[in-house]
Short mmCIF file of C-alpha atoms and ligand atoms in Angstrom, two decimals:
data_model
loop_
_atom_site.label_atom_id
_atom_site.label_comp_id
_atom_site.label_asym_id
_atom_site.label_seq_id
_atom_site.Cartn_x
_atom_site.Cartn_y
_atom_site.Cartn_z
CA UNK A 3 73.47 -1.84 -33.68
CA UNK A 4 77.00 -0.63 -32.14
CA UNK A 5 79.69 -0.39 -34.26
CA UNK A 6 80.11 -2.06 -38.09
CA UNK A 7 76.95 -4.38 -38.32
CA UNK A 8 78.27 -6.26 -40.55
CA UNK A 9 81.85 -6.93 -38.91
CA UNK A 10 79.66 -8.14 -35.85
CA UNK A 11 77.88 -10.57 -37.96
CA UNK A 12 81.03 -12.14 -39.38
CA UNK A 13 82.36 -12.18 -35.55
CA UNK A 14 79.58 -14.59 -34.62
CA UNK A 15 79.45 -16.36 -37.80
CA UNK A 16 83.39 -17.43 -36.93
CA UNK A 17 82.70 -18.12 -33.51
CA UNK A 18 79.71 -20.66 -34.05
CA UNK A 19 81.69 -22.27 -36.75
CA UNK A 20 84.42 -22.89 -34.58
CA UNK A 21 81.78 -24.42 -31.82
CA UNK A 22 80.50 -26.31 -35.18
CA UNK A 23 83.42 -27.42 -37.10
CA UNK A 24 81.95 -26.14 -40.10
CA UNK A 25 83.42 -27.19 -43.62
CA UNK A 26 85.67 -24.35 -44.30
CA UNK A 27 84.99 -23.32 -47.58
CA UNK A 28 80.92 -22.94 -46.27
CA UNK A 29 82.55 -20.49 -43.82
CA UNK A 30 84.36 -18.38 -46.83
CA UNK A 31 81.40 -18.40 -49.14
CA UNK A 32 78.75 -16.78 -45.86
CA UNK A 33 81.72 -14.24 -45.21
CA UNK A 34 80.36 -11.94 -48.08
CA UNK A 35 76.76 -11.98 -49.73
CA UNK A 36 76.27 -13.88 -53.03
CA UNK A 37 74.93 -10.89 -54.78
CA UNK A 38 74.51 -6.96 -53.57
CA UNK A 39 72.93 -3.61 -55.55
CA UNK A 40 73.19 -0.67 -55.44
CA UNK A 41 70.85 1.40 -57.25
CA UNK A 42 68.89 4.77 -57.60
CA UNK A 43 65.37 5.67 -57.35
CA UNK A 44 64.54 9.18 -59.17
CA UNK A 45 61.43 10.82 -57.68
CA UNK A 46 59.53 13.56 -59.32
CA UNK A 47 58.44 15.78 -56.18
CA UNK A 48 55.14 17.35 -55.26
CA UNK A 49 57.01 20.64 -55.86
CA UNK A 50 58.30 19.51 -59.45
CA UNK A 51 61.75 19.07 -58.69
CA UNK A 52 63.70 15.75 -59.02
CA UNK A 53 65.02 14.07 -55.65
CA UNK A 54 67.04 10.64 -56.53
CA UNK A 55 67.42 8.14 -53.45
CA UNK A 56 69.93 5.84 -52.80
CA UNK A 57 68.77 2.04 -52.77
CA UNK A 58 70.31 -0.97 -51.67
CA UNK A 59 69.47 -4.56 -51.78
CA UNK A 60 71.69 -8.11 -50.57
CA UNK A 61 70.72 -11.50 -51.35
CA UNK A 62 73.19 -12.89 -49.03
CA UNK A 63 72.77 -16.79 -49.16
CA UNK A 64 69.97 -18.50 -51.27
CA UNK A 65 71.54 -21.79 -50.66
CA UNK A 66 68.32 -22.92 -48.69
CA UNK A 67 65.91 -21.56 -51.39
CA UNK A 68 64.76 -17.71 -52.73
CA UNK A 69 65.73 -15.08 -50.42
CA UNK A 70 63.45 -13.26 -48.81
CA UNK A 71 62.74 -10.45 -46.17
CA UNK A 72 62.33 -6.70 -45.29
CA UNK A 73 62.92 -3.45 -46.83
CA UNK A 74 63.86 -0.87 -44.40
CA UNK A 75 62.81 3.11 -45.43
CA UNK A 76 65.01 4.88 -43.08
CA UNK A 77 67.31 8.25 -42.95
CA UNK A 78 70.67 5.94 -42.60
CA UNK A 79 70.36 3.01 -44.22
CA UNK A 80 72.93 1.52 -45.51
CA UNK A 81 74.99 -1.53 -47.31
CA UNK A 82 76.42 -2.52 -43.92
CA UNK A 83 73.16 -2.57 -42.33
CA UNK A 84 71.55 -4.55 -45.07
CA UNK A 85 74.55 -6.89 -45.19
CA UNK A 86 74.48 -7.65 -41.74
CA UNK A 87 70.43 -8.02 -41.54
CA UNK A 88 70.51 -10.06 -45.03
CA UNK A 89 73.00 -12.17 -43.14
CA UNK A 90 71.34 -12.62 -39.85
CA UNK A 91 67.70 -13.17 -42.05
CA UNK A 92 69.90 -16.28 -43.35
CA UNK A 93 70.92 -17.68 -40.01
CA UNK A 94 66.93 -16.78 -38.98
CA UNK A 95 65.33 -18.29 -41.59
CA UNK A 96 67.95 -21.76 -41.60
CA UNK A 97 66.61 -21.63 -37.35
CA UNK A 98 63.37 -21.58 -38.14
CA UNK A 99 63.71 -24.49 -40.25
CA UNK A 100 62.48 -22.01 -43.66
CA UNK A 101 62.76 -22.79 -47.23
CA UNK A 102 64.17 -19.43 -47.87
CA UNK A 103 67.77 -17.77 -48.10
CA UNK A 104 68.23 -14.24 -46.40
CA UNK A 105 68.02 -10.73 -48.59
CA UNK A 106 67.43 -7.71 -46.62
CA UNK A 107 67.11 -4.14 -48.19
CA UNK A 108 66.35 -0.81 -48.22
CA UNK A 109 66.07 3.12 -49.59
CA UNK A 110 67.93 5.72 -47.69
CA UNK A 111 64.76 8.41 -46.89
CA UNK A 112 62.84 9.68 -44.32
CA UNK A 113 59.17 8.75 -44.69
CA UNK A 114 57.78 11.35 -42.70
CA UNK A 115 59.00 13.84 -45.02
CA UNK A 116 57.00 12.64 -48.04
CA UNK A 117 53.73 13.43 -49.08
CA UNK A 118 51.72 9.72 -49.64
CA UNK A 119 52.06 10.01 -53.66
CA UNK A 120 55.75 10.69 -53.49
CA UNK A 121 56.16 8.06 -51.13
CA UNK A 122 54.37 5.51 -53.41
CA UNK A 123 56.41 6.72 -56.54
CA UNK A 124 59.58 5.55 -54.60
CA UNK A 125 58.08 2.53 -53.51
CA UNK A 126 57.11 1.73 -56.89
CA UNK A 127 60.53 2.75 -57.87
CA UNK A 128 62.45 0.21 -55.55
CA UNK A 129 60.63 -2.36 -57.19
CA UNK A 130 61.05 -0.94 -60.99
CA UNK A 131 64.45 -0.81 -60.62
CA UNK A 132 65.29 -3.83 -58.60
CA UNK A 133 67.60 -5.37 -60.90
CA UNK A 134 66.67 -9.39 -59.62
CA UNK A 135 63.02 -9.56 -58.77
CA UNK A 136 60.28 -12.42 -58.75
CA UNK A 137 58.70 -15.44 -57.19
CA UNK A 138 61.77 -17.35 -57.29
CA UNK A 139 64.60 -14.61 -56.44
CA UNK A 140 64.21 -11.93 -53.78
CA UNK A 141 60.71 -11.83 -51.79
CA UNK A 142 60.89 -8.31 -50.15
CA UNK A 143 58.68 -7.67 -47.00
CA UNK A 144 58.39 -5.06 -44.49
CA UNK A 145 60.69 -3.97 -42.13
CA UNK A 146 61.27 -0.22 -40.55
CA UNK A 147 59.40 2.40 -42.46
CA UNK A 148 57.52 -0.55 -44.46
CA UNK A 149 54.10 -1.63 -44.04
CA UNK A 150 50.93 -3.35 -45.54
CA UNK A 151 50.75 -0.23 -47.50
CA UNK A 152 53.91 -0.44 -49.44
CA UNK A 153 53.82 -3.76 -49.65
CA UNK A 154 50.71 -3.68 -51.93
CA UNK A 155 51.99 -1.32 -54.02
CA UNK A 156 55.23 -3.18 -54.36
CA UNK A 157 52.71 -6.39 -55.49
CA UNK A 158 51.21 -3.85 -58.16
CA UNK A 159 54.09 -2.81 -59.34
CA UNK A 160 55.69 -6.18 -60.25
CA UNK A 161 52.37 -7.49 -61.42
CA UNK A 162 52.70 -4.30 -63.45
CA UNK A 163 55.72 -5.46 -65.02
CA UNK A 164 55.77 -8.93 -65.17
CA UNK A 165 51.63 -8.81 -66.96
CA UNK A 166 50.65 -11.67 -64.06
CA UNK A 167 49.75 -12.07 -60.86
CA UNK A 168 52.30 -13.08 -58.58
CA UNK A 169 51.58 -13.05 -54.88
CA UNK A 170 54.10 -15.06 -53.46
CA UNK A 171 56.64 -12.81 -54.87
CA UNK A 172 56.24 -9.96 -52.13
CA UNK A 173 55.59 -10.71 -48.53
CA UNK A 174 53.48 -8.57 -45.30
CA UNK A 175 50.47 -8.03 -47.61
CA UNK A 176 46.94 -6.83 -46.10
CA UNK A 177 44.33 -9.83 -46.43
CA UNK A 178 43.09 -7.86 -49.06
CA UNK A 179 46.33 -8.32 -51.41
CA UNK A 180 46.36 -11.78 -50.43
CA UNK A 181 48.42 -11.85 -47.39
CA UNK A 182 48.25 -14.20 -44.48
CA UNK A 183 45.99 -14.39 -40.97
CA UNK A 184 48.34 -13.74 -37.99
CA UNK A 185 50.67 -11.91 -39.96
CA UNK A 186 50.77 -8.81 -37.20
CA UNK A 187 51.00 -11.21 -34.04
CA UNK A 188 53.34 -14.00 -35.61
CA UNK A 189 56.57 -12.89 -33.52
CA UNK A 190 54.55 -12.30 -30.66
CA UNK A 191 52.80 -16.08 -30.92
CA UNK A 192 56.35 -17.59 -31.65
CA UNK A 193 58.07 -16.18 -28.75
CA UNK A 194 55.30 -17.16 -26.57
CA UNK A 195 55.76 -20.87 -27.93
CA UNK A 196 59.47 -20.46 -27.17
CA UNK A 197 59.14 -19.23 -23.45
CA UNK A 198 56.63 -21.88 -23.07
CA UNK A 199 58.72 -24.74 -24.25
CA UNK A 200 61.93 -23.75 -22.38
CA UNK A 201 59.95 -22.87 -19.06
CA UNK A 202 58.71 -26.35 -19.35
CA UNK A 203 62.18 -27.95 -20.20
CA UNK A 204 63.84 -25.88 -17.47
CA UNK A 205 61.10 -26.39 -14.40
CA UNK A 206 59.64 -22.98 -14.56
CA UNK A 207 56.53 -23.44 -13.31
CA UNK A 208 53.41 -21.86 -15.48
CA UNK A 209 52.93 -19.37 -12.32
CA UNK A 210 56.26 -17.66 -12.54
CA UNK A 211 56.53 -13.71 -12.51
CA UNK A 212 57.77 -12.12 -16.02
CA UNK A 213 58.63 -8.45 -17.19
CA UNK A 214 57.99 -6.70 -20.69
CA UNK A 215 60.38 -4.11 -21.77
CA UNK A 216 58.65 -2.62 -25.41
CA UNK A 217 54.76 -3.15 -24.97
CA UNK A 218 54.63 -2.92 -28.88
CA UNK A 219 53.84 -5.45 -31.93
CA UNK A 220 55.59 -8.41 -30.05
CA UNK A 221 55.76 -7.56 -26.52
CA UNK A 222 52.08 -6.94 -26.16
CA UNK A 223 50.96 -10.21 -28.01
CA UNK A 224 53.57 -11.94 -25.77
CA UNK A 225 52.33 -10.43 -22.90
CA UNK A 226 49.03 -11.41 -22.98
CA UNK A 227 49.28 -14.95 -24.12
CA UNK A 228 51.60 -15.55 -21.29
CA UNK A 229 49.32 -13.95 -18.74
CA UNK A 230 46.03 -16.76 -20.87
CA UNK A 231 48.70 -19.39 -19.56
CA UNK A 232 48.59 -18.10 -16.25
CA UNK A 233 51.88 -16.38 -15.79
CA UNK A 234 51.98 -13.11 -13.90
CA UNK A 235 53.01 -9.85 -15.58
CA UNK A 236 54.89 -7.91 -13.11
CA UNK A 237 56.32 -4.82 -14.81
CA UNK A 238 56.22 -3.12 -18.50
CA UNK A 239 57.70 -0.51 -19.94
CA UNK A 240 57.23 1.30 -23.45
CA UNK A 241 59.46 4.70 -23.99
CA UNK A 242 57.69 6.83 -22.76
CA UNK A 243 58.41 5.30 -19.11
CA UNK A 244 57.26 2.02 -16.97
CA UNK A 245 55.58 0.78 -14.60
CA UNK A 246 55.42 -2.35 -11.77
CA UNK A 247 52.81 -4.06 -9.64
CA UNK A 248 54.61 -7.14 -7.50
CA UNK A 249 51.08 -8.57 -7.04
CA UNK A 250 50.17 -8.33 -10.81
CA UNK A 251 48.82 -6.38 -14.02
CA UNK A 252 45.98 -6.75 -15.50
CA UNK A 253 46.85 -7.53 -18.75
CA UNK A 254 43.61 -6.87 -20.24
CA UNK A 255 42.83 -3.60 -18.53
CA UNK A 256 46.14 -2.53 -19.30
CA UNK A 257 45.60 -3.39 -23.33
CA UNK A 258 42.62 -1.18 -23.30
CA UNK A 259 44.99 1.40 -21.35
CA UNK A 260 47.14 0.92 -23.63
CA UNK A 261 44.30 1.45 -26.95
CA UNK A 262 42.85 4.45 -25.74
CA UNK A 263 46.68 6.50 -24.01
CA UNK A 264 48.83 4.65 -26.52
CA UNK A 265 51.68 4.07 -23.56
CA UNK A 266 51.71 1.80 -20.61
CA UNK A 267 52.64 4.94 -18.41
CA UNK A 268 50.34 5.93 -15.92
CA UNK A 269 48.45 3.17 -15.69
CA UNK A 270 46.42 3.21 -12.46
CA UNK A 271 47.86 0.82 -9.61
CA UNK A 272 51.56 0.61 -10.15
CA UNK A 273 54.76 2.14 -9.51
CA UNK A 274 56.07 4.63 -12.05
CA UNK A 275 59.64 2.94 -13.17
CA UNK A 276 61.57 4.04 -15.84
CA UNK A 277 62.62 2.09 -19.04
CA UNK A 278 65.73 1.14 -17.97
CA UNK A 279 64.80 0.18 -14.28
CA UNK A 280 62.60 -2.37 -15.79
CA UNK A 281 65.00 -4.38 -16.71
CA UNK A 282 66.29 -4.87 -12.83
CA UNK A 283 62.78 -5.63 -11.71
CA UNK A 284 62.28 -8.78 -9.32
CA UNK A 285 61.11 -11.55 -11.80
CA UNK A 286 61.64 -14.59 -13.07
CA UNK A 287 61.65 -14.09 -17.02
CA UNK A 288 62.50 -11.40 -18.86
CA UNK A 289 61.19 -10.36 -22.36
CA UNK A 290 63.26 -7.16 -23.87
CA UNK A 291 60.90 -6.59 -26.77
CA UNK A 292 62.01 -3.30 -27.79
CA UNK A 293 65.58 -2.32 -29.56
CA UNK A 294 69.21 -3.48 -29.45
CA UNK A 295 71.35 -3.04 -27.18
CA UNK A 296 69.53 -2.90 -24.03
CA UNK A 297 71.47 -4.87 -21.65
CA UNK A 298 75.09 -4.33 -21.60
CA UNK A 299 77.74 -4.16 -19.43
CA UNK A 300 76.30 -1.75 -17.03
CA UNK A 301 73.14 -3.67 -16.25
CA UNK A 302 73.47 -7.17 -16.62
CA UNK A 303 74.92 -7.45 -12.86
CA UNK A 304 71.85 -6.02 -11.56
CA UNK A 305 69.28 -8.49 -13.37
CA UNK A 306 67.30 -10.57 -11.03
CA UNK A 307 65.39 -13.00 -13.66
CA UNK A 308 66.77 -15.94 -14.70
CA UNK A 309 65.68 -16.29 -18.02
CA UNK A 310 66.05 -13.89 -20.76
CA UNK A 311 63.60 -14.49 -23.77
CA UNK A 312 65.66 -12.15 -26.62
CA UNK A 313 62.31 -10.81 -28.45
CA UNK A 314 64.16 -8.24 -30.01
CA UNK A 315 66.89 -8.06 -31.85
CA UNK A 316 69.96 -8.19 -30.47
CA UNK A 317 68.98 -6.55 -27.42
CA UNK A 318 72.31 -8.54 -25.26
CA UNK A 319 75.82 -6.98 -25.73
CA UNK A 320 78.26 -10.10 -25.81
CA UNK A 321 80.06 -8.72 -23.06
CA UNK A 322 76.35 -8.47 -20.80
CA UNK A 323 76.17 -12.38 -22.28
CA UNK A 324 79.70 -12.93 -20.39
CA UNK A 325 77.90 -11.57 -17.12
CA UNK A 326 74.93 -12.92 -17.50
CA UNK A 327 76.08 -16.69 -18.41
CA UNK A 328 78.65 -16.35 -15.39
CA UNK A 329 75.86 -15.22 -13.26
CA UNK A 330 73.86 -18.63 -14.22
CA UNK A 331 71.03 -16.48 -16.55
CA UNK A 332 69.80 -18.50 -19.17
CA UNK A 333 69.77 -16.17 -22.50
CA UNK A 334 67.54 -17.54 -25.47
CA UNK A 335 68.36 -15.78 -28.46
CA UNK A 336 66.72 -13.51 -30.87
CA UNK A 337 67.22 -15.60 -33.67
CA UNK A 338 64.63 -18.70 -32.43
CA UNK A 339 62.32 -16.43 -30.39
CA UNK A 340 61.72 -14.06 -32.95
CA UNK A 341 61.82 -16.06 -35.92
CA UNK A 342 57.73 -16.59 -35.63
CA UNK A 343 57.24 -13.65 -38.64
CA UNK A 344 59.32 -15.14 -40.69
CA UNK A 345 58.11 -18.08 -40.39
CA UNK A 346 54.50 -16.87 -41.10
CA UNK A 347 55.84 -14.83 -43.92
CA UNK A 348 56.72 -18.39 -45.22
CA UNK A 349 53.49 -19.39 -45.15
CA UNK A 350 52.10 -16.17 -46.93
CA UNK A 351 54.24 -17.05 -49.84
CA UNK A 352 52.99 -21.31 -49.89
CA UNK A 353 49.69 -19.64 -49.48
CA UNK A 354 50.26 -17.33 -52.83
CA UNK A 355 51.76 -20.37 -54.59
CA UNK A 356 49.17 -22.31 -54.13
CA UNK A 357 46.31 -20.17 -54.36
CA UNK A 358 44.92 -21.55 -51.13
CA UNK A 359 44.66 -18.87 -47.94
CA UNK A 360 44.11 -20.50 -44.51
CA UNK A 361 42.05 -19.87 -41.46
CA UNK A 362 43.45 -18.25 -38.97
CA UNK A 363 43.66 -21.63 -36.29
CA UNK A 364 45.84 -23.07 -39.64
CA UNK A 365 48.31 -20.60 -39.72
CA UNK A 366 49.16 -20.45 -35.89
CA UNK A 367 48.62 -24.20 -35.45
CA UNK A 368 51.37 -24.55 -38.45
CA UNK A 369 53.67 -21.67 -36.52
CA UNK A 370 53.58 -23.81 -33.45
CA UNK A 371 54.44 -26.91 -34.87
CA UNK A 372 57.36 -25.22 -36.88
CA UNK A 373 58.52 -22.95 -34.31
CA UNK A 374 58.51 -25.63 -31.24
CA UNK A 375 60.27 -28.37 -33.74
CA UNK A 376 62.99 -25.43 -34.14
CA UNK A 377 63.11 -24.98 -30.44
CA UNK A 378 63.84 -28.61 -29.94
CA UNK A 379 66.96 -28.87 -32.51
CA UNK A 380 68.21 -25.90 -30.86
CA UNK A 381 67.93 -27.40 -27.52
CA UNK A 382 69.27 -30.63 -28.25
CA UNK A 383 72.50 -29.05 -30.19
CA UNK A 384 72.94 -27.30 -26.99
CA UNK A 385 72.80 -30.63 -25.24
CA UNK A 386 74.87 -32.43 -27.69
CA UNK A 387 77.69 -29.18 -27.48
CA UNK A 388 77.52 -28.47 -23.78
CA UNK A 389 77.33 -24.70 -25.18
CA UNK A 390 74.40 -21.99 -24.56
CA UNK A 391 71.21 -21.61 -26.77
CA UNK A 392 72.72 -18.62 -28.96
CA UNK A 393 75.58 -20.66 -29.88
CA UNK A 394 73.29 -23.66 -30.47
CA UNK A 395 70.87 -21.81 -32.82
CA UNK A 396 73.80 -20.73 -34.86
CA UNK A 397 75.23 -23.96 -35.48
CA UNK A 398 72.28 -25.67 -36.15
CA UNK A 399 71.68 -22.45 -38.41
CA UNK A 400 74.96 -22.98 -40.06
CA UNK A 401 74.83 -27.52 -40.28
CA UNK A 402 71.42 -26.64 -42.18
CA UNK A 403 73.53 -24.52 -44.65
CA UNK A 404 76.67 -26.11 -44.84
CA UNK A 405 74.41 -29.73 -46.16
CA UNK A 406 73.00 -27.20 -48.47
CA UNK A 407 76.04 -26.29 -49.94
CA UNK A 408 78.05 -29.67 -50.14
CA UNK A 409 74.70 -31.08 -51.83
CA UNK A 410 74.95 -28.87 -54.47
CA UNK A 411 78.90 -28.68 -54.81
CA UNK A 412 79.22 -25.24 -53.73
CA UNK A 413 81.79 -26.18 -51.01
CA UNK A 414 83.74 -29.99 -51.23
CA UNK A 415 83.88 -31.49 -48.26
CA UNK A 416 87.12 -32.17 -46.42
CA UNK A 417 88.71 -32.89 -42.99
CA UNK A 418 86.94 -30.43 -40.65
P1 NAD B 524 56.81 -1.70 -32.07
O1 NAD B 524 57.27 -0.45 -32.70
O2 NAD B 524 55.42 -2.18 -32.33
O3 NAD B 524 56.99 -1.63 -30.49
C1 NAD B 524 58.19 -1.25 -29.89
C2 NAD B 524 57.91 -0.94 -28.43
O4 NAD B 524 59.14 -0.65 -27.80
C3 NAD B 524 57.01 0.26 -28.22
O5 NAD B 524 56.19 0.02 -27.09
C4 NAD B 524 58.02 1.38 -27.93
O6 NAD B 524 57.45 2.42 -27.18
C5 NAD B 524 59.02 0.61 -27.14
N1 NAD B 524 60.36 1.21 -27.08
C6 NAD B 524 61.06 1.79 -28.07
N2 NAD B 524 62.24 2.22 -27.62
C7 NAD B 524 62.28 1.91 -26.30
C8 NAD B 524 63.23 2.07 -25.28
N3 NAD B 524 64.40 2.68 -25.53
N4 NAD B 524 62.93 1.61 -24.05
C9 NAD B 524 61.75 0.98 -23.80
N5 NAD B 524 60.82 0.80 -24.73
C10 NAD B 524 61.08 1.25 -25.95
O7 NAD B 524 57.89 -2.81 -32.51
P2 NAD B 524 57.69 -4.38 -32.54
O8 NAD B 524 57.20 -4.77 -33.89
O9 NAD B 524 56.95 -4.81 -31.32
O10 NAD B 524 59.20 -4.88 -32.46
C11 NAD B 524 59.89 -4.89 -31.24
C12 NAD B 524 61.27 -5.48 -31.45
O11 NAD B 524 61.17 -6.79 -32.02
C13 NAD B 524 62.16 -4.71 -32.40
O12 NAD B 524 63.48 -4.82 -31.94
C14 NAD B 524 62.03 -5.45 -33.70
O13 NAD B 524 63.17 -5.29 -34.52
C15 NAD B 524 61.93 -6.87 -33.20
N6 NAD B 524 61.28 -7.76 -34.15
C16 NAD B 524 60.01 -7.53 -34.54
C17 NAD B 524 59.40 -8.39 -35.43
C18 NAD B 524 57.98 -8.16 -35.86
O14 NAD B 524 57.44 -9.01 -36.54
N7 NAD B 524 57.34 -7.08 -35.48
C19 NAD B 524 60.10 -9.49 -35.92
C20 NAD B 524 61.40 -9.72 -35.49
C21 NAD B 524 61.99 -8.85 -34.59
#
């Protein structure tokens, strides 16, 4: 992210409320999170000595239910990070139609550098000294630097402390600590349902050409359920470079590329591109499924597709959006094509609740539903507005909350 996260975040919160006439006093109360920590971690180190970390955690809006969402392990993290992200989780999760506010968290430390016990004694410490924690407060899953790993010890450690079992209370659990099926392909899956719902409402036939840029978690998954639909993948790139076939890749062949050299480069029968040249390839739909940023100013001129599916997040600068829109390229945004995990996390916790676990079919059958019906109140707010999809999302994202509030006399309503 360029820039103060956070100060972004209120930027587009303003904007969309604007577009949305949203009740004032809503606006005020999702211009600063409900309730923020800041907290320590001591770690007794393999070599005896004591290290203490820095910890943060936001619960930024629980006006739709418990928050929930990741903890990031990372060298910078930071309160305007997990302001921003704990805000955006609450616009993500109020798109994706979610019983859950946003929290977003993290410890400021470099995981690489820790042996595995002293990377469990933090762990174990973020939970421990989590000052709200539980079921029905803050449901911490995994973000950057977070895995099924840590999220299993988290579970221990509450279930430590609390003398229960609780395992809706932490989300991104193995099977094994009673996570959910499709919990590593959910955002892949969702934006898959996305792009196939818009190509259908915008006359994109099921034929046309797309381009990956990030053959990871979600660009991979997207990839290939694209190319099962019959849509031909033209280019890829990971970063370590790219490459391009006009006629078509072979998804498949390039998965098992991709298993045994771990990057797309070099894969026999295409031109060599590099990261950035991907995103100028002929095509006709563009996935950036790798980091922020991506197209900006520089590059949005040169794109040929005419639909961007944000996988990503935030991978448009507002002033690429300006070129792009101008241009006539439709942009759907991060927050509906990406919302699929969260979504799925969702279900891990009704699954925990309820002490039922469904098949696999269950869980994506259940994504779809959710994740098209969120598709279709975005579209039809941008219908309704006359404005773009991003600006749709967030004010449906923001209606959902404001009714929240007025319900239960947080804000009073009044002439918008
Ligand atoms: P990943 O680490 O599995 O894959 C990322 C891919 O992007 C890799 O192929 C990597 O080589 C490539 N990459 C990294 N930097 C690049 C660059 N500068 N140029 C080109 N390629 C580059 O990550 P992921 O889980 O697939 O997530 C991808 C994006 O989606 C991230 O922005 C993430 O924040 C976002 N996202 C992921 C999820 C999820 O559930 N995994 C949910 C919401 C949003």
């Amino acid at each position: 992210m360029s820039g103060n996260p956070f100060e972004t975040s209120l930027k587009t919160l303003h904007e969309a409320a604007a577009i949305g006439q949203i009740n004032a006093e809503v606006v005020r109360l999702l211009e600063q999170p409900k309730r923020q920590f800041e907290f320590t971690i001591p770690v007794r180190m393999d070599d005896g000595h004591l290290e203490i970390f820095q910890a943060f955690r936001v619960h930024y809006c629980d006006a739709l239910g418990q928050v929930k969402n990741g903890v990031r392990v990372v060298p910078d993290m930071d309160m305007d990070t997990a302001k921003a992200l704990g805000f955006w989780m609450t616009i993500k999760h109020a798109v994706g139609g979610i019983p859950a506010g946003g929290g977003k968290g993290g410890i400021k430390a470099d995981p690489s550098k820790l042996s595995r016990r002293e990377y469990e004694a933090l762990i174990r410490g973020f939970i421990r000294y989590l000052p709200m924690k539980g079921t029905w407060v803050d449901v911490p899953g995994a973000d950057i630097g977070t895995h099924g790993q840590t999220q299993s010890w988290m579970l221990d450690e509450l279930e430590a402390i609390q003398g229960f079992h609780s395992p809706a209370a932490i989300n991104d659990k193995p099977i094994e600590a009673n996570g959910t099926e499709l919990s590593r392909e959910a955002t892949g899956t969702g934006a898959f349902f996305v792009t196939r719902e818009v190509t259908r409402d915008l006359g994109i036939p099921d034929a046309a050409s797309f381009a990956v840029q990030g053959y990871g978690n979600v660009g991979r998954v997207a990839a290939e359920l694209l190319c099962q639909r019959g849509h031909k993948l033209v280019a890829v790139s990971d970063i370590f470079g790219g490459i391009e076939n006009q006629d078509g890749i072979d998804v498949n062949a390039l998965g098992a590329y991709v298993d045994e050299h771990k990057t797309v480069k070099g894969f026999p029968g295409c031109r060599d591109i590099t990261p950035s040249e991907l995103l100028e390839v002929p095509c006709d739909i563009l996935l950036p499924a790798a980091v922020q940023s991506v197209i900006h100013e520089g590059n949005a001129g040169k794109i040929q597709a005419k639909l961007i599916m944000e996988c990503a997040n935030g991978p448009t600068t507002p002033e690429a959006e300006k070129i792009l829109e101008s241009r006539g390229v439709i942009i759907v945004p991060d927050v509906l094509v990406n919302c699929g995990s969260a979504i799925v996390c969702s279900f891990e916790r009704t699954q925990g609740l309820t002490d039922s676990y469904w098949d696999r079919e269950t869980v994506r059958s259940r994504l779809e539903e959710r994740i098209v019906k969120a598709y279709q109140q975005t579209a039809a707010v941008a219908k309704e507005l006359g404005v773009s999809y991003r600006d749709a999302a967030w004010v449906n994202a923001l209606r959902k909350i404001e009714k929240a509030m007025l319900v239960r006399g947080w804000a009073w309503d009044q002439p918008k």
